[in-house]
mmCIF file of C-alpha atoms and ligand atoms in Angstrom:
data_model
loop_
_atom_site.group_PDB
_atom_site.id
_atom_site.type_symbol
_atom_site.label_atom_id
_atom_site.label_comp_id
_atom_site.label_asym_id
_atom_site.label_seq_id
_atom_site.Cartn_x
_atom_site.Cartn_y
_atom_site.Cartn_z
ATOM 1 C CA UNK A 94 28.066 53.087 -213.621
ATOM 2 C CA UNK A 95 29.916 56.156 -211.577
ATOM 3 C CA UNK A 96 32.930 56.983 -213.050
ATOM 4 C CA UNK A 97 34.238 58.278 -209.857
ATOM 5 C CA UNK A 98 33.485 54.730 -208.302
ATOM 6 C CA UNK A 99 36.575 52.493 -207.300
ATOM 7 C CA UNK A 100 33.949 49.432 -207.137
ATOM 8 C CA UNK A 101 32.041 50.616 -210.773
ATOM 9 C CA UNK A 102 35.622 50.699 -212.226
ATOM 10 C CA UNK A 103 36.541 47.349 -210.583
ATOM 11 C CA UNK A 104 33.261 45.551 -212.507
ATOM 12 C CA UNK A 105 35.142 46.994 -215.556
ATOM 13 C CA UNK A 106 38.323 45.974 -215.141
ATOM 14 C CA UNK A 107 39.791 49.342 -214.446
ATOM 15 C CA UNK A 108 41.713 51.119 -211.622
ATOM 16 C CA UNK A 109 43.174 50.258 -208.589
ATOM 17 C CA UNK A 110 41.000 46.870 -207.487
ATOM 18 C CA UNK A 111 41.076 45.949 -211.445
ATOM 19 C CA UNK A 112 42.052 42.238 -211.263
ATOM 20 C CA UNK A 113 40.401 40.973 -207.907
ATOM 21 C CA UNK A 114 39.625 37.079 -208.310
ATOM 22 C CA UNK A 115 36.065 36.590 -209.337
ATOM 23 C CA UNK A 116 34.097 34.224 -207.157
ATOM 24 C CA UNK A 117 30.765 34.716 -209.291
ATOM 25 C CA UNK A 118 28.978 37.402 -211.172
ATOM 26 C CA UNK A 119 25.552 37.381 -212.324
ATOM 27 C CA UNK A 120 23.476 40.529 -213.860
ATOM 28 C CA UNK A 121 22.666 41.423 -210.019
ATOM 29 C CA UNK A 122 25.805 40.855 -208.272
ATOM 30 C CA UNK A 123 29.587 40.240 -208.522
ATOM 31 C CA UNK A 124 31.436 38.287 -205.353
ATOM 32 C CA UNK A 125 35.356 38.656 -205.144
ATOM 33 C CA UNK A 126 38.041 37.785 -203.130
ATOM 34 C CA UNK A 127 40.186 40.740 -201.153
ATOM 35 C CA UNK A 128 43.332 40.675 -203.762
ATOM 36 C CA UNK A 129 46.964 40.689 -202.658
ATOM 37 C CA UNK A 130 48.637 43.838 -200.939
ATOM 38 C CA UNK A 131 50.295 45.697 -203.803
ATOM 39 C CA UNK A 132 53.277 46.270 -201.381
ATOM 40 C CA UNK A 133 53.722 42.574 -200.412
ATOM 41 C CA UNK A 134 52.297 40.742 -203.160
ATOM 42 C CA UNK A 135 50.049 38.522 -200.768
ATOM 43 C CA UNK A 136 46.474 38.783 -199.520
ATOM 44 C CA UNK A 137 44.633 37.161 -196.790
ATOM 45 C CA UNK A 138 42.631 34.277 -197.531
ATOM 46 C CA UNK A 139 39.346 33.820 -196.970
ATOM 47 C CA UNK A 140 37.838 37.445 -197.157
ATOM 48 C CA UNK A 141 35.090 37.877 -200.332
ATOM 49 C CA UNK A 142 33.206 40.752 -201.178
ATOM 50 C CA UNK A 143 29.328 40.834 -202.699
ATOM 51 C CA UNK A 144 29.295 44.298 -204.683
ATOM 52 C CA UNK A 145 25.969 44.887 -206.692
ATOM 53 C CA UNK A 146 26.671 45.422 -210.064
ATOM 54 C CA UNK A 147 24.191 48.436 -210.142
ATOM 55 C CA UNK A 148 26.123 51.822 -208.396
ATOM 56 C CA UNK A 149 23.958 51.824 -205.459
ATOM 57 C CA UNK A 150 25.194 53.279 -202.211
ATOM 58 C CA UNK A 151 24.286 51.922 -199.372
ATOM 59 C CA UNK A 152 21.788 48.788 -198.665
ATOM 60 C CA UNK A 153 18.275 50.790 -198.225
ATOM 61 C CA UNK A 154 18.678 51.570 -202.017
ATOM 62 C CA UNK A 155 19.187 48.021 -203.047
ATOM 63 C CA UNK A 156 16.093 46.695 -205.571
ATOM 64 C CA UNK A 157 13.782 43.368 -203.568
ATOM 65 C CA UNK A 158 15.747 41.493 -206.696
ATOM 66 C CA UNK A 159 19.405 42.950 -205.785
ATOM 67 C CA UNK A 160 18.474 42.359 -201.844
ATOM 68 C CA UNK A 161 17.361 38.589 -202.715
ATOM 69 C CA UNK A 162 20.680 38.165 -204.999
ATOM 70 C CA UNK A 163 23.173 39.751 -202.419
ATOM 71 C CA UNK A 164 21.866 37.454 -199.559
ATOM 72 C CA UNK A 165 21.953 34.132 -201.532
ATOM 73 C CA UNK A 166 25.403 34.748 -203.061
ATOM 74 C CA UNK A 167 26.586 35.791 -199.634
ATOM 75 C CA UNK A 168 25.068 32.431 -198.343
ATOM 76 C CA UNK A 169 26.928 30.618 -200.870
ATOM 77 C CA UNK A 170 30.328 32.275 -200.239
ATOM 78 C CA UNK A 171 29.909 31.790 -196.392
ATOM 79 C CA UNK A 172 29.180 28.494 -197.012
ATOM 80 C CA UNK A 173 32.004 27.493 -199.444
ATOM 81 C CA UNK A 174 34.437 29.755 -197.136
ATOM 82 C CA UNK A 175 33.155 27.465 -194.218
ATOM 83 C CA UNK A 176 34.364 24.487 -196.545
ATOM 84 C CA UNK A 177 38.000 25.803 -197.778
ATOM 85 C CA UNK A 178 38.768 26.766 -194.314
ATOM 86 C CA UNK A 179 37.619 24.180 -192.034
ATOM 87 C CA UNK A 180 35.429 26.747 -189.880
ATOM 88 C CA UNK A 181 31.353 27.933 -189.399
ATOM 89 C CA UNK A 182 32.862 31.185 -188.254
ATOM 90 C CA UNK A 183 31.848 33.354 -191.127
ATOM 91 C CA UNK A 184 31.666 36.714 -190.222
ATOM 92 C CA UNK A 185 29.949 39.537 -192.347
ATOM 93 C CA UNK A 186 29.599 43.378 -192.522
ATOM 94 C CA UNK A 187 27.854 46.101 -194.389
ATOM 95 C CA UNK A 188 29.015 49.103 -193.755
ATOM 96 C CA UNK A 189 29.672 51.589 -196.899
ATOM 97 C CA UNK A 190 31.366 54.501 -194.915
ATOM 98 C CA UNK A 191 34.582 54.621 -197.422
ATOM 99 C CA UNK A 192 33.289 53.326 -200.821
ATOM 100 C CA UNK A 193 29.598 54.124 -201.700
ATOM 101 C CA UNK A 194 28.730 50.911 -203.296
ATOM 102 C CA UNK A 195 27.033 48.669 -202.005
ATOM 103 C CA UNK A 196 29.548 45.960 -200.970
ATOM 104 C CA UNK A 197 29.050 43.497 -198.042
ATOM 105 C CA UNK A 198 32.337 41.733 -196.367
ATOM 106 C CA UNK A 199 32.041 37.913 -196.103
ATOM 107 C CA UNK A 200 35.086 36.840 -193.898
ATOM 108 C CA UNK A 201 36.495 34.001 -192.377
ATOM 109 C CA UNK A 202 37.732 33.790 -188.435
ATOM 110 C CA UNK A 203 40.445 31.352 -189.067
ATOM 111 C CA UNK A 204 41.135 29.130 -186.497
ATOM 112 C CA UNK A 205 44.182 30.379 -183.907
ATOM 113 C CA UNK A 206 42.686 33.623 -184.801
ATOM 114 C CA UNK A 207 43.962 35.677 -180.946
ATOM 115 C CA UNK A 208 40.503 36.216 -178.914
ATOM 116 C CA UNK A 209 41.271 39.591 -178.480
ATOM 117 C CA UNK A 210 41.512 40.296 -181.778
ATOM 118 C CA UNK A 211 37.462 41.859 -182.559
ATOM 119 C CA UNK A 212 35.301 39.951 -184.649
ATOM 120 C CA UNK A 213 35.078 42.431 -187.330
ATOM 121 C CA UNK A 214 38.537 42.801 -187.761
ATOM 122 C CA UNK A 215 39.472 39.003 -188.148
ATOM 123 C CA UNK A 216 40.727 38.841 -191.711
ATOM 124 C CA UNK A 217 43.751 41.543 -190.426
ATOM 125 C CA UNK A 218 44.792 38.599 -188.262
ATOM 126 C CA UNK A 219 48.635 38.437 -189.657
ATOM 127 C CA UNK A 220 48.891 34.795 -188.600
ATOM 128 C CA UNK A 221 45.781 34.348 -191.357
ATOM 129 C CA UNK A 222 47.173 32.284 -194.544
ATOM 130 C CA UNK A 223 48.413 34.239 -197.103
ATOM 131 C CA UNK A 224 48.570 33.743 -200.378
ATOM 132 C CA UNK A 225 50.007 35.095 -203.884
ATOM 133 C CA UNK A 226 48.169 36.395 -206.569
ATOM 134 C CA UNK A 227 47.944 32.803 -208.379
ATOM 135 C CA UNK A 228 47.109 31.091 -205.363
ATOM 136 C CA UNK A 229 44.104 33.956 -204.422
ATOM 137 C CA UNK A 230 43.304 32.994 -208.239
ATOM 138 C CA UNK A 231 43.188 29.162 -207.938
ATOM 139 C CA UNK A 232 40.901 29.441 -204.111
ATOM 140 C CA UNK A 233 38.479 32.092 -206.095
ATOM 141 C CA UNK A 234 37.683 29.242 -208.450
ATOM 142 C CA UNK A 235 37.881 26.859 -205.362
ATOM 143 C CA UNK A 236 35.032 28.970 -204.095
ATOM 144 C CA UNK A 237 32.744 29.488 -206.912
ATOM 145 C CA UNK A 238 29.611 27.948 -207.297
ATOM 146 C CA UNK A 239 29.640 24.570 -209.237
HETATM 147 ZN ZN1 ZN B 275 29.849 52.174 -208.152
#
């Protein structure tokens, strides 16, 4: 736990990404959907997150166990994204240049997404559904592992 971590306050229901739908959440890992734009009140559907629940930075300083846990729960998100949306294109990305905890984006490329529109930056497609709060709420459960 970082107190100065957006992501470490998240896990505890605090601060600005308090109240992101929870996929799943183990002792390792917790997997969340992107939540809705404060300023419109929707979010684009089909973009999770896999945060470790340990403040870690970046992905070399993950544990074999936290490695293992990130890459089957991102595995099962792809796969239940692929599902929901009709689509194997499941794009993902670790990055960690903003917020240094390890998070990896699971995203979908929803179909009609424009070609020209880079791979990495298909969930800002503004023809993507979006969806309120509830809705984000009811497709997290939709998406959680039964
Ligand atoms: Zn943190």
């Amino acid at each position: 736990m970082n107190d100065e971590c957006l992501i470490c306050a998240k896990h505890a229901s605090r601060g600005p990404l308090a109240g992101c739908p929870v996929i799943e959440e183990d002792d390792l890992v917790v997997v969340t959907h992107r939540p809705v734009d404060a300023a419109t009140g929707l979010g684009i559907a089909g973009h999770a997150f896999v945060e470790t629940r340990r403040h870690v930075a970046h992905w070399p300083g993950l544990t074999a166990a936290e490695t293992d846990a990130v890459a089957r729960a991102a595995g099962r998100v792809a796969r239940a994204l692929a599902a929901e949306f009709g689509t194997d294109l499941v794009m993902s990305l670790i990055a960690g240049m903003s917020v240094p905890h390890f998070h990896q984006h699971v995203f979908v490329r929803h179909p009609g997404t424009p070609e020209d529109l880079p791979w990495f930056r298909s969930s800002e497609w503004s023809g993507a559904p979006q969806l309120t709060a509830s809705e984000l709420a009811a497709l997290a459960e939709r998406l959680a592992p039964r």
